[in-house]
Short mmCIF file of C-alpha atoms and ligand atoms in Angstrom, two decimals:
data_model
loop_
_atom_site.label_atom_id
_atom_site.label_comp_id
_atom_site.label_asym_id
_atom_site.label_seq_id
_atom_site.Cartn_x
_atom_site.Cartn_y
_atom_site.Cartn_z
CA MET A 286 92.96 164.88 110.79
CA ARG A 287 94.60 168.03 112.12
CA HIS A 288 95.91 167.94 115.72
CA ALA A 289 97.32 170.57 118.07
CA ALA A 290 100.57 169.28 119.57
CA ILE A 291 102.10 170.95 122.62
CA VAL A 292 105.54 171.96 121.34
CA GLY A 293 106.56 174.55 123.93
CA TRP A 294 106.17 175.00 127.67
CA GLY A 295 107.33 177.51 130.26
CA LYS A 296 106.50 178.74 133.73
CA CYS A 297 107.19 181.82 135.85
CA LEU A 298 107.01 181.78 139.64
CA PRO A 299 107.62 185.05 141.44
CA PRO A 300 110.57 184.69 143.85
CA ALA A 301 109.00 185.93 147.15
CA VAL A 302 107.94 182.97 149.31
CA LEU A 303 105.14 183.32 151.89
CA SER A 304 105.37 180.57 154.51
CA ASN A 305 102.69 179.24 156.85
CA GLN A 306 104.67 180.87 159.62
CA ASP A 307 104.39 184.24 157.82
CA LEU A 308 100.61 183.83 157.63
CA SER A 309 100.40 183.12 161.34
CA THR A 310 101.89 186.57 162.05
CA PHE A 311 98.58 188.25 161.08
CA LEU A 312 95.98 185.43 161.03
CA ALA A 313 94.75 183.07 163.75
CA THR A 314 96.29 180.05 162.06
CA ASP A 315 99.36 177.86 162.33
CA ASP A 316 101.61 175.63 160.26
CA ASP A 317 100.09 172.45 161.66
CA TRP A 318 96.48 173.40 160.73
CA ILE A 319 97.41 174.49 157.22
CA THR A 320 99.68 171.50 156.55
CA THR A 321 97.29 168.84 157.79
CA ARG A 322 94.13 170.34 156.19
CA THR A 323 95.60 171.43 152.85
CA GLY A 324 99.09 169.95 152.31
CA MET A 325 100.45 173.49 151.77
CA LYS A 326 103.67 174.87 153.27
CA GLU A 327 104.48 177.82 151.01
CA ARG A 328 103.07 179.98 148.24
CA ARG A 329 104.51 182.79 146.06
CA ILE A 330 103.58 186.48 146.16
CA SER A 331 104.27 188.52 143.05
CA HIS A 332 105.96 191.92 143.02
CA VAL A 333 104.93 192.55 139.38
CA PRO A 334 101.60 192.65 137.50
CA GLY A 335 100.08 189.45 136.09
CA ILE A 336 100.89 190.39 132.50
CA GLU A 337 104.60 190.44 133.40
CA LEU A 338 104.45 186.97 134.96
CA ALA A 339 102.54 185.78 131.88
CA THR A 340 105.03 187.33 129.47
CA VAL A 341 108.05 185.63 131.06
CA ALA A 342 106.23 182.27 131.02
CA ALA A 343 105.24 182.92 127.39
CA GLU A 344 108.78 183.85 126.30
CA ARG A 345 110.09 180.65 127.87
CA ALA A 346 107.41 178.54 126.16
CA ILE A 347 108.04 180.14 122.77
CA ALA A 348 111.81 179.61 123.06
CA CYS A 349 111.21 176.02 124.14
CA ALA A 350 109.26 175.52 120.90
CA GLY A 351 112.15 176.98 118.88
CA LEU A 352 109.86 179.78 117.69
CA SER A 353 109.68 183.55 117.99
CA GLY A 354 106.73 185.71 119.07
CA ALA A 355 106.02 186.58 115.45
CA ASP A 356 105.14 182.91 114.77
CA VAL A 357 102.25 183.00 117.24
CA ASP A 358 98.87 183.72 115.63
CA LEU A 359 96.63 183.24 118.67
CA VAL A 360 97.10 184.35 122.30
CA ILE A 361 94.69 183.05 124.95
CA TYR A 362 95.08 184.51 128.45
CA GLY A 363 93.39 182.34 131.09
CA SER A 364 92.86 184.18 134.37
CA CYS A 365 90.32 185.42 136.88
CA SER A 366 92.63 188.12 138.28
CA ASN A 367 93.30 190.33 135.25
CA ASP A 368 95.33 193.51 135.74
CA GLU A 369 92.58 195.45 133.98
CA ALA A 370 89.38 194.71 132.06
CA VAL A 371 89.83 196.93 129.01
CA PRO A 372 92.04 196.44 127.09
CA ASN A 373 92.19 192.70 127.56
CA SER A 374 95.28 191.12 129.09
CA ALA A 375 96.02 188.84 126.14
CA SER A 376 96.82 191.91 124.02
CA GLY A 377 99.36 193.00 126.68
CA VAL A 378 101.27 189.74 126.30
CA GLN A 379 100.82 189.83 122.53
CA ARG A 380 102.49 193.23 122.29
CA ARG A 381 105.34 192.26 124.60
CA ILE A 382 106.19 189.08 122.65
CA GLY A 383 105.78 190.76 119.25
CA ALA A 384 103.03 188.47 117.95
CA VAL A 385 101.96 191.12 115.45
CA ARG A 386 99.64 188.89 113.38
CA ALA A 387 97.91 187.22 116.30
CA ALA A 388 94.34 187.27 117.59
CA ALA A 389 94.17 187.71 121.36
CA PHE A 390 91.49 187.20 123.98
CA ASP A 391 90.99 186.42 127.66
CA VAL A 392 89.21 183.41 129.14
CA ASN A 393 87.83 183.38 132.67
CA THR A 394 86.45 180.15 134.06
CA ALA A 395 88.28 180.71 137.39
CA CYS A 396 90.73 177.91 138.23
CA THR A 397 89.99 176.03 134.99
CA SER A 398 90.77 179.02 132.74
CA PHE A 399 93.96 177.48 131.32
CA MET A 400 92.21 174.17 130.71
CA TYR A 401 89.29 175.82 128.91
CA GLY A 402 91.84 177.89 126.96
CA LEU A 403 93.64 174.69 125.99
CA SER A 404 90.39 173.33 124.55
CA ILE A 405 89.66 176.56 122.66
CA GLY A 406 93.20 176.80 121.27
CA THR A 407 93.12 173.15 120.22
CA ALA A 408 89.72 173.57 118.53
CA MET A 409 90.87 176.70 116.66
CA ILE A 410 93.94 174.87 115.35
CA ARG A 411 91.90 171.82 114.38
CA SER A 412 89.44 174.01 112.49
CA GLY A 413 92.23 175.84 110.67
CA VAL A 414 91.55 179.27 112.23
CA ALA A 415 94.99 179.31 113.92
CA ARG A 416 98.24 177.41 113.41
CA THR A 417 100.32 178.35 116.45
CA ALA A 418 98.54 179.17 119.70
CA LEU A 419 99.95 180.45 122.97
CA VAL A 420 97.76 179.41 125.91
CA ILE A 421 98.50 181.02 129.28
CA GLY A 422 97.31 180.33 132.82
CA VAL A 423 98.21 183.20 135.16
CA GLU A 424 96.97 184.58 138.46
CA LEU A 425 97.77 187.46 140.76
CA ILE A 426 95.45 186.32 143.52
CA SER A 427 97.40 188.21 146.20
CA ARG A 428 96.07 191.59 145.01
CA TYR A 429 92.44 190.77 145.58
CA MET A 430 92.72 188.26 148.40
CA ASP A 431 90.66 188.97 151.50
CA TRP A 432 93.72 188.74 153.76
CA ASN A 433 91.63 188.89 156.94
CA ASN A 434 89.80 185.65 156.09
CA ARG A 435 91.85 182.69 157.30
CA ASN A 436 89.47 180.25 155.54
CA VAL A 437 90.85 181.30 152.15
CA ALA A 438 93.94 183.49 152.67
CA VAL A 439 96.11 180.46 153.45
CA LEU A 440 95.13 178.60 150.28
CA PHE A 441 96.35 180.73 147.38
CA GLY A 442 99.48 181.98 145.64
CA ASP A 443 100.56 183.78 142.45
CA GLY A 444 102.15 182.28 139.32
CA ALA A 445 102.00 181.72 135.58
CA ALA A 446 102.63 179.08 132.95
CA ALA A 447 102.19 178.88 129.20
CA ALA A 448 102.01 176.28 126.45
CA VAL A 449 102.57 176.64 122.70
CA LEU A 450 100.26 174.53 120.55
CA GLN A 451 101.09 173.88 116.94
CA GLU A 452 99.28 172.25 114.07
CA SER A 453 100.41 168.63 113.60
CA THR A 454 99.44 165.59 111.59
CA ASP A 455 100.55 163.28 114.41
CA GLU A 456 98.01 162.39 117.06
CA ALA A 457 99.33 164.71 119.78
CA GLY A 458 98.04 167.27 122.24
CA VAL A 459 94.50 166.97 123.57
CA ILE A 460 93.05 163.62 122.48
CA ALA A 461 89.94 163.63 124.70
CA GLU A 462 88.36 166.26 126.91
CA LYS A 463 85.33 166.99 129.03
CA LEU A 464 84.18 170.48 129.94
CA GLN A 465 81.25 171.07 132.25
CA CYS A 466 79.86 173.51 134.80
CA TYR A 467 77.73 172.76 137.89
CA ALA A 468 75.93 176.11 137.64
CA GLU A 469 73.59 175.27 140.52
CA SER A 470 76.74 175.45 142.70
CA ARG A 471 77.88 178.90 141.54
CA ASP A 472 77.24 180.32 145.02
CA ILE A 473 79.66 178.03 146.85
CA LEU A 474 82.77 179.75 145.51
CA ARG A 475 82.41 183.46 145.05
CA VAL A 476 84.73 186.47 145.30
CA ARG A 477 82.51 189.45 146.06
CA GLY A 478 83.71 192.92 145.10
CA MET A 479 84.87 192.49 141.48
CA GLY A 480 82.51 193.42 138.68
CA THR A 481 80.02 196.10 137.78
CA SER A 482 77.33 194.76 140.16
CA TYR A 483 79.46 195.91 143.05
CA ALA A 484 80.22 199.38 141.72
CA ASN A 485 76.46 199.95 141.22
CA LEU A 486 75.90 198.99 144.85
CA GLY A 487 78.53 201.38 146.14
CA VAL A 488 81.33 198.92 146.95
CA GLN A 489 84.70 200.38 146.14
CA PHE A 490 86.44 198.41 143.38
CA GLY A 491 89.18 196.17 144.73
CA GLN A 492 87.55 195.65 148.14
CA THR A 493 86.77 191.96 148.17
CA ARG A 494 84.94 189.50 150.34
CA TRP A 495 85.55 185.81 149.69
CA ASP A 496 82.52 183.56 150.19
CA PHE A 497 83.61 179.92 150.07
CA ASP A 498 81.76 176.86 151.31
CA GLY A 499 84.93 174.81 151.67
CA GLN A 500 83.33 171.48 152.50
CA GLU A 501 80.80 171.69 149.66
CA ILE A 502 83.58 172.70 147.24
CA PHE A 503 85.55 169.70 148.49
CA ARG A 504 82.64 167.31 147.77
CA LYS A 505 81.74 168.78 144.36
CA ALA A 506 85.38 169.02 143.25
CA THR A 507 86.17 165.43 144.17
CA HIS A 508 83.05 164.08 142.48
CA GLY A 509 83.37 166.30 139.39
CA MET A 510 87.06 165.73 138.70
CA ALA A 511 86.70 161.96 139.11
CA GLU A 512 83.60 161.73 136.88
CA ALA A 513 85.10 163.95 134.16
CA SER A 514 88.34 161.91 134.23
CA LEU A 515 86.51 158.61 133.89
CA GLU A 516 84.56 160.03 130.95
CA VAL A 517 87.66 161.13 129.02
CA LEU A 518 89.43 157.84 129.68
CA ALA A 519 86.37 155.99 128.34
CA ARG A 520 86.16 158.29 125.29
CA ALA A 521 89.82 157.60 124.48
CA GLY A 522 89.40 153.87 125.10
CA VAL A 523 92.18 153.72 127.70
CA GLY A 524 92.34 152.78 131.38
CA ILE A 525 93.91 154.69 134.25
CA GLY A 526 96.76 152.15 134.16
CA ASP A 527 97.71 153.44 130.68
CA VAL A 528 98.21 156.98 131.99
CA ASP A 529 101.84 157.98 132.60
CA LEU A 530 101.22 161.18 134.56
CA VAL A 531 98.27 162.67 136.43
CA VAL A 532 98.58 166.47 136.73
CA PRO A 533 95.51 167.80 138.54
CA HIS A 534 94.38 171.23 139.65
CA GLN A 535 95.77 171.57 143.19
CA ALA A 536 93.38 173.30 145.60
CA ASN A 537 94.02 170.89 148.45
CA LEU A 538 96.14 167.76 148.78
CA ARG A 539 93.21 165.87 150.30
CA ILE A 540 91.00 166.60 147.25
CA ILE A 541 93.72 165.28 144.95
CA GLU A 542 94.18 162.14 147.03
CA ALA A 543 90.42 161.53 147.06
CA VAL A 544 90.20 161.94 143.25
CA ALA A 545 93.21 159.63 142.73
CA LYS A 546 91.60 157.02 144.97
CA ARG A 547 88.30 157.15 143.08
CA LEU A 548 90.14 156.75 139.79
CA GLY A 549 92.38 153.98 141.08
CA ALA A 550 95.41 156.04 140.05
CA ASP A 551 98.85 155.02 141.27
CA PRO A 552 99.91 157.86 143.64
CA SER A 553 103.43 157.75 142.20
CA LYS A 554 101.99 159.02 138.89
CA LEU A 555 100.67 162.23 140.45
CA HIS A 556 102.73 165.38 139.99
CA LEU A 557 102.17 167.53 143.06
CA THR A 558 103.17 171.16 143.60
CA VAL A 559 100.58 172.10 146.22
CA ARG A 560 103.10 171.96 149.08
CA LYS A 561 105.32 174.73 147.70
CA TYR A 562 103.00 176.84 145.51
CA GLY A 563 99.52 176.38 147.07
CA ASN A 564 96.57 176.99 144.75
CA MET A 565 97.47 179.40 141.95
CA SER A 566 94.00 179.09 140.42
CA SER A 567 94.33 178.83 136.62
CA ALA A 568 98.16 178.72 136.78
CA THR A 569 98.19 175.64 139.02
CA ALA A 570 97.77 172.80 136.55
CA PRO A 571 100.01 174.25 133.79
CA VAL A 572 102.78 175.11 136.30
CA ALA A 573 102.63 171.51 137.55
CA LEU A 574 102.72 170.20 133.97
CA VAL A 575 105.75 172.31 133.08
CA GLU A 576 107.52 171.31 136.28
CA ALA A 577 106.85 167.61 135.64
CA ILE A 578 108.47 167.92 132.20
CA GLU A 579 111.42 169.92 133.56
CA GLU A 580 111.98 167.27 136.22
CA GLY A 581 112.17 164.58 133.54
CA ARG A 582 108.90 162.90 134.45
CA MET A 583 107.32 163.06 130.98
CA PRO A 584 108.11 160.02 128.81
CA PRO A 585 108.21 160.67 125.04
CA GLY A 586 104.76 159.82 123.69
CA GLY A 587 103.39 159.79 127.25
CA LEU A 588 99.72 159.96 128.20
CA VAL A 589 98.77 162.71 130.67
CA LEU A 590 95.49 163.16 132.54
CA MET A 591 94.64 166.68 133.78
CA PRO A 592 91.46 167.02 135.87
CA ALA A 593 90.48 170.46 137.19
CA PHE A 594 87.70 172.49 138.78
CA GLY A 595 87.03 176.16 139.44
CA GLY A 596 84.43 178.75 140.41
CA GLY A 597 81.19 178.36 138.51
CA LEU A 598 81.58 175.50 139.48
CA THR A 599 83.47 174.72 136.28
CA LEU A 600 84.94 171.29 135.70
CA SER A 601 87.29 169.81 133.16
CA ALA A 602 89.39 166.78 132.35
CA HIS A 603 91.89 166.58 129.51
CA LEU A 604 93.78 163.59 128.22
CA LEU A 605 96.97 164.62 126.42
CA ARG A 606 99.25 162.58 124.19
CA TRP A 607 102.75 164.01 124.43
CA GLY A 608 105.01 164.18 121.37
CA ASP A 609 108.48 162.70 121.05
CA ARG A 610 110.26 165.75 122.37
CA VAL A 611 110.46 166.30 126.12
CA THR A 612 113.32 168.81 126.14
CA PRO A 613 113.33 172.47 125.03
CA LEU A 614 114.72 173.43 121.61
CA ALA A 615 116.09 176.66 123.14
CA THR A 616 115.93 178.63 126.37
CA SER A 617 114.81 182.21 126.82
CA SER A 618 116.75 184.86 128.74
CA ALA A 619 113.46 186.41 129.95
CA GLU A 620 113.48 187.07 133.70
CA LEU A 621 111.39 189.06 136.15
CA PRO A 622 112.98 192.18 137.64
CA PRO A 623 114.59 191.47 141.05
CA CYS A 624 112.27 191.61 144.06
CA GLU A 625 113.59 193.79 146.88
CA LYS A 626 110.85 192.88 149.39
CA SER A 627 109.91 189.79 151.34
CA ALA A 628 106.57 188.13 150.60
CA LEU A 629 105.32 189.20 154.01
CA GLU A 630 106.23 192.82 153.24
CA LEU A 631 104.35 192.61 149.94
CA VAL A 632 101.28 191.18 151.71
CA GLU A 633 101.45 193.84 154.44
CA GLU A 634 101.43 196.53 151.73
CA ILE A 635 98.31 195.03 150.14
CA ARG A 636 96.62 194.73 153.55
CA ALA A 637 97.39 198.40 154.31
CA GLN A 638 95.85 199.50 150.98
CA LYS A 639 92.70 197.50 151.69
CA ARG A 640 92.23 198.73 155.24
CA ALA A 641 91.23 202.12 153.82
CA GLY A 642 87.96 200.65 152.50
CA HIS A 643 86.79 199.00 155.71
CA GLU A 644 83.35 200.62 155.62
CA ASP A 645 82.46 198.38 152.67
CA ALA A 646 81.77 195.52 155.09
CA ALA A 647 78.18 196.62 155.69
CA ARG A 648 77.53 196.96 151.97
CA PHE A 649 78.77 193.41 151.35
CA GLU A 650 76.33 192.09 153.93
CA ALA A 651 73.41 193.69 152.09
CA LEU A 652 74.23 192.20 148.68
CA ARG A 653 72.03 189.52 147.11
CA PHE A 654 72.88 187.60 143.95
CA SER A 655 71.62 184.97 141.60
N1 LIG B 843 93.68 178.12 160.43
C1 LIG B 843 93.11 177.65 161.54
N2 LIG B 843 91.82 177.30 161.61
C2 LIG B 843 91.07 177.48 160.52
C3 LIG B 843 91.60 177.99 159.31
C4 LIG B 843 92.97 178.33 159.30
N3 LIG B 843 93.58 178.81 158.21
N4 LIG B 843 90.63 178.05 158.39
C5 LIG B 843 89.52 177.58 158.97
N5 LIG B 843 89.78 177.26 160.24
C6 LIG B 843 88.88 176.72 161.26
C7 LIG B 843 87.43 176.99 160.94
O1 LIG B 843 87.07 178.28 161.36
C8 LIG B 843 86.74 175.91 161.72
O2 LIG B 843 86.68 176.31 163.05
P1 LIG B 843 85.35 176.04 163.93
O3 LIG B 843 85.24 174.55 163.95
O4 LIG B 843 85.72 176.65 165.23
O5 LIG B 843 84.25 176.72 163.20
C9 LIG B 843 87.71 174.74 161.64
O6 LIG B 843 88.98 175.31 161.26
C10 LIG B 843 87.32 173.69 160.65
O7 LIG B 843 86.96 174.30 159.44
P2 LIG B 843 86.46 173.47 158.22
O8 LIG B 843 85.96 174.37 157.15
O9 LIG B 843 85.57 172.36 158.70
O10 LIG B 843 87.82 172.80 157.75
P3 LIG B 843 88.00 171.75 156.61
O11 LIG B 843 88.58 170.52 157.15
O12 LIG B 843 86.80 171.63 155.74
O13 LIG B 843 89.13 172.42 155.73
C11 LIG B 843 89.39 173.66 153.70
C12 LIG B 843 88.90 173.69 155.14
C13 LIG B 843 90.88 173.45 153.68
C14 LIG B 843 89.08 175.00 153.02
C15 LIG B 843 88.67 172.52 152.97
O14 LIG B 843 87.29 172.60 153.15
C16 LIG B 843 88.94 172.53 151.51
O15 LIG B 843 90.00 172.19 151.06
N6 LIG B 843 87.95 172.90 150.70
C17 LIG B 843 88.05 172.94 149.27
C18 LIG B 843 89.20 173.77 148.82
C19 LIG B 843 88.82 175.15 148.58
O16 LIG B 843 87.78 175.65 148.95
N7 LIG B 843 89.70 175.79 147.89
C20 LIG B 843 89.45 177.06 147.45
C21 LIG B 843 89.86 177.13 146.07
S1 LIG B 843 88.69 176.76 144.98
C22 LIG B 843 89.44 176.35 143.62
O17 LIG B 843 90.56 176.07 143.54
C23 LIG B 843 88.62 176.31 142.41
#
């Protein structure tokens, strides 16, 4: 049987750090509230478009695999914060890395976009459609955040990570997975203002209103990630004790702890990044995976469990078998351009741009959806 081994990995975090203290300069919040409710201390704010973050992560992943862009024949761009809708973002990365023979498309399942992309890339390699796939999780949440809403503005950050999958005869890569969506809960996590529905109703594009039912998300996410994880463990015929690393989506430390408790996972096997990066939506889980490997936490041949959830309410759990190699074959010189501004300055610029469209508030109130 054909498998899709993960042979390259790379991440790109923008350098500007937004602290809880920074947030409290323009929101009625404080470090203690954010830390105790979410486990977050810092998040990153990007000074460049999402495609640039994605390209640096991709270049690093491709070098890690000992390949060049021309070897890639499939680019999957997982994101819910694309720089533009047409052309797709995957083609922007494809052109920058020189993957001239590749197919390229975007996937949006909100925070699970990388995980869904991992399933699609794996399936396309298994079926023989592709041989070398680049799967990216990237978000530029800061540009469409509703920075006046303390319920959500404290939770998110920007970032990107990428994985290179390659055809293999060894049992490696995704060995069991579960994808699902609680569609009856699609209203509990909604970013209003992006999409043609809003333009038709007179809302200026880019003006957003975030509607989140945090406690309901908390309940559904905990239940869904635990159930999906148990299902993939059962499918693979392994127990949680066989898992070497648990790398979950990180929307809130308390959700992760609740999922780990339900699964009976040893907390020392969790790889956590929520404290320093917050929730980077689809970039969260792959950034954490890459960081775990870079910090030497991945044993050769290790078993990794990755549960996630996102708007929709999409759910996923993936069980990965790592290959023998846990170090890069080469490193890339790709870097972001220097950032001259602080994270708070970048956020203040975005807030100033959005203030212009304040009259959209009444229009948002009138909107009804299904
Ligand atoms: N600072 C200070 N106070 C705040 C803040 C803030 N940043 N945000 C909310 N509050 C206030 C609320 O207004 C409320 O005040 P009130 O009692 O006077 O009305 C009070 O704190 C308690 O609010 P709750 O919503 O009950 O707080 P909770 O303990 O549920 O924590 C949180 C909120 C962190 C959002 C939690 O519900 C959660 O983690 N939910 C799921 C995570 C989530 O929604 N993530 C979004 C990403 S989704 C994804 O990744 C797919």
